[in-house]
Short mmCIF file of C-alpha atoms and ligand atoms in Angstrom, two decimals:
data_model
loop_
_atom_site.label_atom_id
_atom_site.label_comp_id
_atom_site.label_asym_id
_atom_site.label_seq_id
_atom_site.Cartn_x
_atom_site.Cartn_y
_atom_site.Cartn_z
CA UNK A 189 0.00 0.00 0.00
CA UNK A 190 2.69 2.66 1.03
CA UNK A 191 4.52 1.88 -1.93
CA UNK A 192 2.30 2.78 -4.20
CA UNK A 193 1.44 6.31 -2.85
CA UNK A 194 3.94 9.12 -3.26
CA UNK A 195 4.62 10.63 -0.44
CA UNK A 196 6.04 14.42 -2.17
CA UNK A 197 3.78 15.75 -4.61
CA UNK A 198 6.92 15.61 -7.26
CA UNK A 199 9.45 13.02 -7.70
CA UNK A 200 12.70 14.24 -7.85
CA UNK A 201 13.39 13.81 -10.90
CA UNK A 202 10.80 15.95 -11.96
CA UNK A 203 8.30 13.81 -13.72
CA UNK A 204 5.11 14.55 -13.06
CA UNK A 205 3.64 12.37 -9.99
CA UNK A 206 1.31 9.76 -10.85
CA UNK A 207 -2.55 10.08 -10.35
CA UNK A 208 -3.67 9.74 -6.50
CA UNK A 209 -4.73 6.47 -5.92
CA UNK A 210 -7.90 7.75 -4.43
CA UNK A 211 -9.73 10.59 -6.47
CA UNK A 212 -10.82 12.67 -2.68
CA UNK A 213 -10.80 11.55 0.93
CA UNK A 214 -14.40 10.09 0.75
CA UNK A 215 -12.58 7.78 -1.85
CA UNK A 216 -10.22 6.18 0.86
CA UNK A 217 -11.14 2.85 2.29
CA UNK A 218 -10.95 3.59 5.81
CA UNK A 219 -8.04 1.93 7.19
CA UNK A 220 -6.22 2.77 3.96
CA UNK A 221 -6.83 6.60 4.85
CA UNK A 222 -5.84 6.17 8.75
CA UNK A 223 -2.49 4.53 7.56
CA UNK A 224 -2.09 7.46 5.10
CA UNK A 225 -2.83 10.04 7.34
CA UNK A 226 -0.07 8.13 9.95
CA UNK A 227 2.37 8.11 7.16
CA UNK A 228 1.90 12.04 6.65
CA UNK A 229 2.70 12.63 10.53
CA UNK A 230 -0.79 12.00 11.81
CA UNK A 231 -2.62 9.62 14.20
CA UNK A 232 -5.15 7.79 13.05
CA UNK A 233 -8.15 8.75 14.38
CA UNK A 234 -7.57 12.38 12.86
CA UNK A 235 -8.53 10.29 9.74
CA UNK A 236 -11.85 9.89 11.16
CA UNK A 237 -12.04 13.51 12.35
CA UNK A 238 -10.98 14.56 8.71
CA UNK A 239 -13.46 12.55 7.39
CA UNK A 240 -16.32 14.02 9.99
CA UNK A 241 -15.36 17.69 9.24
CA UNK A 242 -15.53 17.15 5.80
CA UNK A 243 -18.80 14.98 5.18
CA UNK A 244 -20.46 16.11 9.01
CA UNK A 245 -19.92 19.50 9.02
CA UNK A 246 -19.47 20.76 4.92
CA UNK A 247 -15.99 21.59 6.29
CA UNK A 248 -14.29 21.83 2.40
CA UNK A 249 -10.80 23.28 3.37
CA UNK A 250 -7.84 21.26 5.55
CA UNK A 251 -6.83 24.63 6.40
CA UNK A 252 -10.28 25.10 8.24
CA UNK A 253 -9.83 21.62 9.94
CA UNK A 254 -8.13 23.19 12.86
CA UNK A 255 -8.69 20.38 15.24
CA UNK A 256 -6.09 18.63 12.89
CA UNK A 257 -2.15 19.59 13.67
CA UNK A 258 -1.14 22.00 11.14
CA UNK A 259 1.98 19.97 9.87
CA UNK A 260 -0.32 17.65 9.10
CA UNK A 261 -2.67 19.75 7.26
CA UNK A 262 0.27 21.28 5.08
CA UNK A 263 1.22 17.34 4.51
CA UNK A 264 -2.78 16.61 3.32
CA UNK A 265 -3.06 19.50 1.41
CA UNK A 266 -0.65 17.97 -0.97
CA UNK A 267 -0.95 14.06 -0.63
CA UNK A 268 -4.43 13.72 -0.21
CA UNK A 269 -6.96 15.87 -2.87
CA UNK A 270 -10.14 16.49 -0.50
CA UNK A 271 -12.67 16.56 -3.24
CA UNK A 272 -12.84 14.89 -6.15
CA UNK A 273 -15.05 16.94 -7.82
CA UNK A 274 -15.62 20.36 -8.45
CA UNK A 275 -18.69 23.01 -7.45
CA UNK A 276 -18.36 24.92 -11.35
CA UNK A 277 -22.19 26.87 -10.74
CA UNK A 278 -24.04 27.99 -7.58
CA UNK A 279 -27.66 29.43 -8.15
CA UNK A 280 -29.68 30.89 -5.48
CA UNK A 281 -33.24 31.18 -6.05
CA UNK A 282 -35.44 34.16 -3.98
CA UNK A 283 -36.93 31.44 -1.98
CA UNK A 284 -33.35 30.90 -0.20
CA UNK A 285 -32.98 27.44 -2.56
CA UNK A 286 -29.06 27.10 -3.59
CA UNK A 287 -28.80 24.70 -6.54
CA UNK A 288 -25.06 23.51 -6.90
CA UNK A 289 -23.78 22.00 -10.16
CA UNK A 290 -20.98 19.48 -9.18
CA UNK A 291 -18.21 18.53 -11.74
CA UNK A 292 -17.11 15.09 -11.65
CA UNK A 293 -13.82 13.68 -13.13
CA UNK A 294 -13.95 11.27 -15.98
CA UNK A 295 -13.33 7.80 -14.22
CA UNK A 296 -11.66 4.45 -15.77
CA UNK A 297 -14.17 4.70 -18.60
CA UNK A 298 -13.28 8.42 -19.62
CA UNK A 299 -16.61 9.44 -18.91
CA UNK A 300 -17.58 12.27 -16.21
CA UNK A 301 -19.91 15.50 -16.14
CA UNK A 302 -21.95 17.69 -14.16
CA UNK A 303 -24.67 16.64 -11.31
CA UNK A 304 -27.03 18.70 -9.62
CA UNK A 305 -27.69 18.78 -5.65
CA UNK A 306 -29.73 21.40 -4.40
CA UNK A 307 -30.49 22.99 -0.96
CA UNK A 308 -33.88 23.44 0.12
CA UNK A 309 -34.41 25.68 3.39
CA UNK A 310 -37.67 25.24 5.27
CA UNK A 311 -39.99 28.09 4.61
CA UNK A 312 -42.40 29.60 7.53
CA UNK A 313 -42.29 27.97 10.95
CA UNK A 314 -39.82 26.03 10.10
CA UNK A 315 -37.26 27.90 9.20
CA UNK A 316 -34.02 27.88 10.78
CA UNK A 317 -34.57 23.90 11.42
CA UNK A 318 -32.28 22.59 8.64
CA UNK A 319 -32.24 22.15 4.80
CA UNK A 320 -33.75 18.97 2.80
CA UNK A 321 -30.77 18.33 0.44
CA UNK A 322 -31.42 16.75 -3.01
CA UNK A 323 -28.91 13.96 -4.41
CA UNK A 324 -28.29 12.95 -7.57
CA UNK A 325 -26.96 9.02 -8.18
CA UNK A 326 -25.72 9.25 -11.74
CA UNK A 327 -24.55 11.44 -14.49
CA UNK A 328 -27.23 11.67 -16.75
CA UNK A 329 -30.01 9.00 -16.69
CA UNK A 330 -31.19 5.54 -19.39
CA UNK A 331 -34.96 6.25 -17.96
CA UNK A 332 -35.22 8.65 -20.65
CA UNK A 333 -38.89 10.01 -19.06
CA UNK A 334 -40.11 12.23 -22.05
CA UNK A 335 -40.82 15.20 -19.95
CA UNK A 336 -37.60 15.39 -17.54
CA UNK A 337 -34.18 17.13 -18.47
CA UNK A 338 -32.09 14.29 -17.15
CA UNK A 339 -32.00 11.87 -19.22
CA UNK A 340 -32.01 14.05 -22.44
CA UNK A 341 -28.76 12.99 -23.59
CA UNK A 342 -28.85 9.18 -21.56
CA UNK A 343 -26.57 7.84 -19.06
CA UNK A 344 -22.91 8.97 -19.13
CA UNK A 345 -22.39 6.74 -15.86
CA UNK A 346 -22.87 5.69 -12.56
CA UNK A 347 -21.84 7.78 -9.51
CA UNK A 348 -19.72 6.40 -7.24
CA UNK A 349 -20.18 6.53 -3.26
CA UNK A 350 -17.63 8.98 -2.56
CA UNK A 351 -19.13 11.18 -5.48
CA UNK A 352 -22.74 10.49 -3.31
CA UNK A 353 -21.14 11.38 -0.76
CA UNK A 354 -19.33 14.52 -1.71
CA UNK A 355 -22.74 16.18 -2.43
CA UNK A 356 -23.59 15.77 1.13
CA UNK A 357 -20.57 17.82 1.92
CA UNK A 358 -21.08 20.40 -0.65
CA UNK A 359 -24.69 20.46 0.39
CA UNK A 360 -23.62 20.80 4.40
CA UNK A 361 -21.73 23.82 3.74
CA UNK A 362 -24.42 25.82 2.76
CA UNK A 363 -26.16 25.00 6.01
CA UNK A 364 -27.82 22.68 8.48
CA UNK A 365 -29.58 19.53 7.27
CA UNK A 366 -32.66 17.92 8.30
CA UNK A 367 -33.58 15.49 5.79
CA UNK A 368 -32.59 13.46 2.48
CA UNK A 369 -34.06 13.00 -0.85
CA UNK A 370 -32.66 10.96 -3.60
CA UNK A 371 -34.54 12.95 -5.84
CA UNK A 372 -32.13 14.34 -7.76
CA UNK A 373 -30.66 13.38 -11.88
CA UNK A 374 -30.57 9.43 -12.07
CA UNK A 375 -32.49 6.34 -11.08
CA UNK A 376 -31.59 5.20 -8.07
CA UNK A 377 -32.56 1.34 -8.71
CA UNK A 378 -29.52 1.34 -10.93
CA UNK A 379 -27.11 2.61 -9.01
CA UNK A 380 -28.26 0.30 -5.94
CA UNK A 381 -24.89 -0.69 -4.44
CA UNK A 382 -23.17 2.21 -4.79
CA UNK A 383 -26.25 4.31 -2.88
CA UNK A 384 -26.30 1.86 -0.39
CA UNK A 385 -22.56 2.25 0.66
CA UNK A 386 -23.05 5.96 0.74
CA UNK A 387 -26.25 5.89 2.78
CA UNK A 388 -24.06 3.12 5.52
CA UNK A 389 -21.75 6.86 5.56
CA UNK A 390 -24.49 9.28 5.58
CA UNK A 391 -26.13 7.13 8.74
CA UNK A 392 -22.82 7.04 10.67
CA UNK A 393 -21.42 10.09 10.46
CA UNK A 394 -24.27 12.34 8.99
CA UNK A 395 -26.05 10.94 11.46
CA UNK A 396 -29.42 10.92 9.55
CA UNK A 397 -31.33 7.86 9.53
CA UNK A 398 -33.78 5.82 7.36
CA UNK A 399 -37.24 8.19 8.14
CA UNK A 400 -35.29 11.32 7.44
CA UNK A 401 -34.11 9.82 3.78
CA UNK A 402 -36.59 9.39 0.89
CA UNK A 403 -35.48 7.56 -2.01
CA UNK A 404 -38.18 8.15 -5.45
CA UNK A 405 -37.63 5.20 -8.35
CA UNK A 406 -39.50 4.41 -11.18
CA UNK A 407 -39.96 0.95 -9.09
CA UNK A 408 -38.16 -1.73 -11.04
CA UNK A 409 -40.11 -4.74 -9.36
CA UNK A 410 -37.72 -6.94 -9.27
CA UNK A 411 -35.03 -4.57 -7.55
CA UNK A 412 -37.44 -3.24 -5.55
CA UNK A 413 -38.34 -6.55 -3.90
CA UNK A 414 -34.23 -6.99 -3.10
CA UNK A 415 -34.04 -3.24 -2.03
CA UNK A 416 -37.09 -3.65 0.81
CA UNK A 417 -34.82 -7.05 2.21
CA UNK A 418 -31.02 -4.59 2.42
CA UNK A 419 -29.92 -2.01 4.92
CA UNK A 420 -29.72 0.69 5.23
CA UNK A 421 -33.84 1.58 5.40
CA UNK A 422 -34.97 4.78 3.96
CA UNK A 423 -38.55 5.93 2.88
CA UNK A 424 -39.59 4.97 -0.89
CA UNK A 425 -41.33 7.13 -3.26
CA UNK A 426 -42.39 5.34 -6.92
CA UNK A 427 -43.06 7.61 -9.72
CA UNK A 428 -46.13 6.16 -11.21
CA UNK A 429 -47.66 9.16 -13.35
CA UNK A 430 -50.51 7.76 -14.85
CA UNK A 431 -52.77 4.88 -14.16
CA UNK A 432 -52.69 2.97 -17.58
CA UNK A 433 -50.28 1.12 -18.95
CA UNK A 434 -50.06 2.26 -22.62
CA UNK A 435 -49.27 6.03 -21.29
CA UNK A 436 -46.89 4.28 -18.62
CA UNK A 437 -44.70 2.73 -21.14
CA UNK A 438 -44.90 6.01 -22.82
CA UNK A 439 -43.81 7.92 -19.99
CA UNK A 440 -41.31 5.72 -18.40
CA UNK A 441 -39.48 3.92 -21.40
CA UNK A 442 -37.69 2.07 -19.27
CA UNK A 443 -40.08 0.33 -17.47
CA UNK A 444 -41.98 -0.61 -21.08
CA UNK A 445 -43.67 -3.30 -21.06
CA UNK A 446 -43.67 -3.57 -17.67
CA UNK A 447 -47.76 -4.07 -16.30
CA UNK A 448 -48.48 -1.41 -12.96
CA UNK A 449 -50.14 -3.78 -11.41
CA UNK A 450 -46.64 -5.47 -11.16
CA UNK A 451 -45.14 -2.31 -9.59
CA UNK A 452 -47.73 -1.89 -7.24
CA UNK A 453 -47.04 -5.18 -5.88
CA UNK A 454 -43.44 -4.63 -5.52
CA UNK A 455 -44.94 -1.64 -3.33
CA UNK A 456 -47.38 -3.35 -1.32
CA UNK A 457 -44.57 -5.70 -0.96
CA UNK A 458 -42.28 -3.00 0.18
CA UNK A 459 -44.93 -2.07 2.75
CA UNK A 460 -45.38 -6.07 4.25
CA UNK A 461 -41.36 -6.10 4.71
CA UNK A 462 -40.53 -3.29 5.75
CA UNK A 463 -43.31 -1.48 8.01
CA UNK A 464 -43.00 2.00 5.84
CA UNK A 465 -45.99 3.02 4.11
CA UNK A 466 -45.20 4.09 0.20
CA UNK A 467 -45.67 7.48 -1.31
CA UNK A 468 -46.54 7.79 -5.25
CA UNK A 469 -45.64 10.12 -7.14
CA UNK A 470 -47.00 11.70 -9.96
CA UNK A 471 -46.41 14.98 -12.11
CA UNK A 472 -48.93 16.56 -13.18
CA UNK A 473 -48.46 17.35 -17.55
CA UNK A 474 -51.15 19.82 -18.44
CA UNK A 475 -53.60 17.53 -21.15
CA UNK A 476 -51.70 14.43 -20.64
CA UNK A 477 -52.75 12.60 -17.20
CA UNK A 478 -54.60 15.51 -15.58
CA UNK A 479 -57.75 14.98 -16.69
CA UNK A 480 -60.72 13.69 -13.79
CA UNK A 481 -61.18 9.93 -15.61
CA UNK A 482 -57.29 9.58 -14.50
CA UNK A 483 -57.83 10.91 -11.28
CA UNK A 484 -60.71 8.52 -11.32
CA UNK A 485 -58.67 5.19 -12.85
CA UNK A 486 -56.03 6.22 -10.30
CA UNK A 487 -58.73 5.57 -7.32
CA UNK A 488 -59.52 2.18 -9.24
CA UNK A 489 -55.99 1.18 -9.50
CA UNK A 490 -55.00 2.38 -5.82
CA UNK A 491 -57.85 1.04 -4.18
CA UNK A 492 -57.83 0.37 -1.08
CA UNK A 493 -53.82 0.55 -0.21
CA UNK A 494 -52.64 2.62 2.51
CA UNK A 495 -50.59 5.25 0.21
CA UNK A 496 -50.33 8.93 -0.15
CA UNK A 497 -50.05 10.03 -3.53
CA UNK A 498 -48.05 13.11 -4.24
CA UNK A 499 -48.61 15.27 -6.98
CA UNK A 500 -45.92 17.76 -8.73
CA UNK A 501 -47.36 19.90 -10.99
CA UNK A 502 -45.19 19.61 -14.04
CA UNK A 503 -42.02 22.42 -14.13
CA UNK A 504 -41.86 23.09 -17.36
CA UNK A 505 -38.85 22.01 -19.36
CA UNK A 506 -38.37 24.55 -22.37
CA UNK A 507 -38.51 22.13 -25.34
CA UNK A 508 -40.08 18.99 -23.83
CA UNK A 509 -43.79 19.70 -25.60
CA UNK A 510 -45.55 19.65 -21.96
CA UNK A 511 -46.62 21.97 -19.91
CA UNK A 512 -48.09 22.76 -15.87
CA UNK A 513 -51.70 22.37 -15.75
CA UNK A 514 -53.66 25.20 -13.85
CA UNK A 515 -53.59 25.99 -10.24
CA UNK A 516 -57.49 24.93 -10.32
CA UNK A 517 -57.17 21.88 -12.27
CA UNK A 518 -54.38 20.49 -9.95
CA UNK A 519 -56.83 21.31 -7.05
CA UNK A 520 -59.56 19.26 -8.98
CA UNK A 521 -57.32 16.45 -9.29
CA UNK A 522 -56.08 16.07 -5.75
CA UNK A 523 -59.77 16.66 -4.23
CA UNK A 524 -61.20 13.60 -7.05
CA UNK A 525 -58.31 11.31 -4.96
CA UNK A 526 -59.08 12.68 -1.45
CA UNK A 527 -62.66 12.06 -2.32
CA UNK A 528 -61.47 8.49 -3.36
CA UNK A 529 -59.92 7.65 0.27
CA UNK A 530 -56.74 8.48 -1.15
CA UNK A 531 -54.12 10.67 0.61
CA UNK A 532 -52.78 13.32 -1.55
CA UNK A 533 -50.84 16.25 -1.03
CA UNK A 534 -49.39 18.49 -3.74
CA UNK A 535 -45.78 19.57 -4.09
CA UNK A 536 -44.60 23.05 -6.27
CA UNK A 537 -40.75 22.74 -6.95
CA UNK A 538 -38.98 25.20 -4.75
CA UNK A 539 -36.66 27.84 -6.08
CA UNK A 540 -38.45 27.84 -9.73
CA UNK A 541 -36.38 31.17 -10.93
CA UNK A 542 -33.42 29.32 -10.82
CA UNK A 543 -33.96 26.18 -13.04
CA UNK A 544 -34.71 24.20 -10.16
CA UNK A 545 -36.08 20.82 -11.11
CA UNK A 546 -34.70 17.98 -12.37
CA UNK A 547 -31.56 18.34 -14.40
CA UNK A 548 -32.90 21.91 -15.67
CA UNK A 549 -29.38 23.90 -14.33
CA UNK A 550 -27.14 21.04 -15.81
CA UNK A 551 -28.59 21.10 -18.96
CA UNK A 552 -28.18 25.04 -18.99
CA UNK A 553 -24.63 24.96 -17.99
N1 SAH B 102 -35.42 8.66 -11.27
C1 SAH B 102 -36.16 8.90 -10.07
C2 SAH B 102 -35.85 10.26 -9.45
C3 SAH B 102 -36.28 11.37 -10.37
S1 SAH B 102 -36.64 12.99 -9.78
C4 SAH B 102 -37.65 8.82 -10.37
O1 SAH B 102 -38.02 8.83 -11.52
O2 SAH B 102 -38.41 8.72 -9.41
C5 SAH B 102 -38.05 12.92 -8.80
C6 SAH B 102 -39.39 13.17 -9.51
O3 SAH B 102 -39.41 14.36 -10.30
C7 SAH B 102 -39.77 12.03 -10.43
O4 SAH B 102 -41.08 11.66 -10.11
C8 SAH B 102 -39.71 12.70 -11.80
O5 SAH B 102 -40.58 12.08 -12.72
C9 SAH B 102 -40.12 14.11 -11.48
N2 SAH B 102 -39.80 15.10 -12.52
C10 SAH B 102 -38.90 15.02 -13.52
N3 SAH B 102 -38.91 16.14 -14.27
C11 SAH B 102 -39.83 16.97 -13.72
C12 SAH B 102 -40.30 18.28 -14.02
N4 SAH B 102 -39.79 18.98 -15.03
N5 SAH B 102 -41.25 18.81 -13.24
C13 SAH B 102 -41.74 18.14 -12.17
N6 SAH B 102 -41.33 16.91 -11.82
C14 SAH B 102 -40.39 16.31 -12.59
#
C-alpha cells in the first residue's frame, strides 16, 4: 500500500507524480486513509475527524480543519486531494434554494460530467430547522422520461459513493440539514450498491437515519423486492404518473412493457417487509394525465392501499412539448383522490427562478 502512494507531490526527478490512488478523501477505504494520514505525521483517528469535518460539518478546506495539527494539514493539502469533484455553478433562487452543479472527473471509462444537488431551506415555521438536500446518483439518466431534463442525452455513468457522498458535503456547507431526498438526476434502482454504501456513511457520520431519507424510483419490481430485504432503510417514493399502462410505457421507457399492477405489488410488498408506508408520485403534464377519468382510474388502480399520492405539478422544461396544468385543475385532481380515500398532497418545486427541477441547471450549464 505505502509503496504505491507518493509521499512528495513531485518526484525528484521531476516527472510529473502519478494520479492519487484515491480521487478525494471520501474515496479512501478507511483503514487505507488512517495509515495514510499516519504516514503524513498523523494519528489515526484524525482520519476519522478529517473525514467528519468534511462529510459532518461541509468543512471543504484542511486549512479550516483546525482540530487537525497544522503539519499535518500542510502534509494533506498535498498528498491527499479532499474533493474529487468540483462546485463549477451555484444558483440561489429568492426562496433561499441554492442549486449547486458538481463537476465530476472522468473515471476508468473516460466518462464524467456535471450533477445537480440542491439545498432546500424550510420556509415559515420552520425555518431555521435545517435544509432537505437533493442527491443525484448518476450522471445523466437511461430512464429517458419524455418530460424530464435528465436523461435528455442518456446515461454517461454511474456515480460512485464517494461522489454520493461529496454532495452531502457540498450540500452541508451551505447550512444545516434535516432530511434526504434521492430525488435528484438518475435512477436510483440502478445505481443500488453504490447508494447503499453511501447511505451506511451518511447514517454514521451524517447521522441521519432511514425516516429522514426518501429515495423516489420508477420501481423496477424486481429490484425493488431486493431493495425492501437490504440495509440501510430509507422511505420509498415510486413515480407512477398515470394509471394505464399504454401512457406508462410512454412515460417511463424504461419500465416498457412492464404491467403497474406489477409495480404496485413490488410496493405493497415493500410495505409487508418493511413497516414503511409508500408514497406515489406523480407529475402533473397539463392535457396528458390531468384529466378527472385519471384521477378517477387512479382511485380504481390504488384502491384500497394505505398510500399517499403526491402530486408535482409539471415544471416546465423549455422544449419537452408539456406543460403545468392550472392551479385549479391540480386542485380538482387532488380533491377527485381525497374524495377516493386516497391521501394526496401536492408539491410546487422550490426555487423555480433558478432552473430548479430535475436536471434543468445542468442542462443550462
Ligand atoms: N429517477 C427517479 C428520481 C427522479 S426525480 C424517479 O423517476 O423517481 C423525482 C421526480 O421528479 C420524479 O417523479 C420525476 O418524474 C419528477 N420530474 C422530472 N422532471 C420533472 C419536471 N420537469 N417537473 C416536475 N417533476 C419532474
Amino acid at each position: 500500500m505505502t509503496a504505491e502512494i507518493p509521499l512528495t507531490a513531485e518526484p525528484s526527478d521531476g516527472t510529473p507524480s502519478p494520479e492519487p490512488k484515491y480521487k478525494g478523501l471520501l474515496a479512501w477505504p478507511k483503514e487505507a486513509l488512517e495509515e495514510r494520514f499516519v504516514e503524513l505525521g498523523g494519528r489515526p483517528f484524525h482520519a476519522r475527524v478529517a473525514r467528519e469535518q468534511l462529510l459532518g460539518k461541509g468543512v471543504l478546506d484542511y486549512d479550516s480543519m483546525t482540530s487537525l495539527p497544522a503539519q499535518l494539514r500542510e502534509a494533506l493539502k498535498i498528498e491527499v486531494p479532499l474533493l474529487a469533484g468540483s462546485c463549477t455553478q451555484r444558483v440561489e433562487a429568492r426562496d433561499g434554494t441554492i442549486k449547486l452543479l458538481l463537476d465530476f472527473p472522468g473515471d476508468e471509462s473516460g466518462k464524467g460530467g456535471g450533477v445537480e444537488t440542491v439545498h432546500i431551506p424550510p420556509l415559515g415555521a420552520k425555518r431555521g430547522q435545517g435544509a432537505t438536500l437533493c442527491v443525484s446518483t448518476q450522471i445523466g439518466c437511461p430512464v429517458a422520461c419524455p418530460f424530464c431534463a435528465s436523461g435528455l442525452d442518456g446515461l454517461a455513468r454511474n456515480l460512485q459513493p464517494h461522489e454520493i457522498l461529496e454532495q452531502f458535503a457540498q450540500g452541508r456547507a451551505q447550512g444545516e440539514l434535516r432530511r434526504v431526498v434521492v430525488m435528484g438526476i438518475g435512477e436510483p434502482l440502478l445505481n443500488f450498491e453504490n447508494l447503499t454504501l453511501a447511505l451506511e456513511q451518511v447514517h454514521e457520520i451524517v447521522g441521519l437515519g432511514a425516516r429522514k431519507i426518501t429515495v423516489s424510483s420508477v420501481g423496477f419490481p424486481e429490484r425493488l423486492r431486493q431493495a425492501a430485504r437490504s440495509q440501510p432503510r430509507f422511505q420509498l417514493a415510486i413515480s407512477l404518473h398515470t394509471p394505464d399502462d399504454d401512457q406508462h410505457d410512454e412515460l417511463i421507457p424504461a419500465l416498457r412493457g412492464t404491467p403497474i399492477d406489477e409495480i404496485l405489488a413490488a410496493g405493497d410488498d415493500w410495505f409487508q417487509v418493511t413497516g414503511r408506508e409508500v408514497t406515489y408520485e406523480y407529475v402533473l403534464l397539463g392535457g396528458t394525465n390531468d384529466s378527472a377519468q385519471h384521477a378517477e382510474r387512479l382511485v380504481r388502480r390504488l384502491g384500497g392501499r394505505r398510500a399517499t399520492v403526491n402530486l408535482i405539478p409539471y415544471n416546465s422544461t423549455r422544449g419537452l412539448g408539456y406543460h403545468r396544468p392550472a392551479p385549479e385543475d391540480v386542485e380538482i385532481f387532488a380533491t377527485l383522490l381525497r374524495e377516493g380515500g386516497i391521501v394526496a398532497t401536492v408539491r410546487y418545486s422550490r426555487g423555480a427562478d433558478g432552473a430548479a427541477a430535475c436536471g434543468q441547471l445542468r442542462m443550462r450549464a
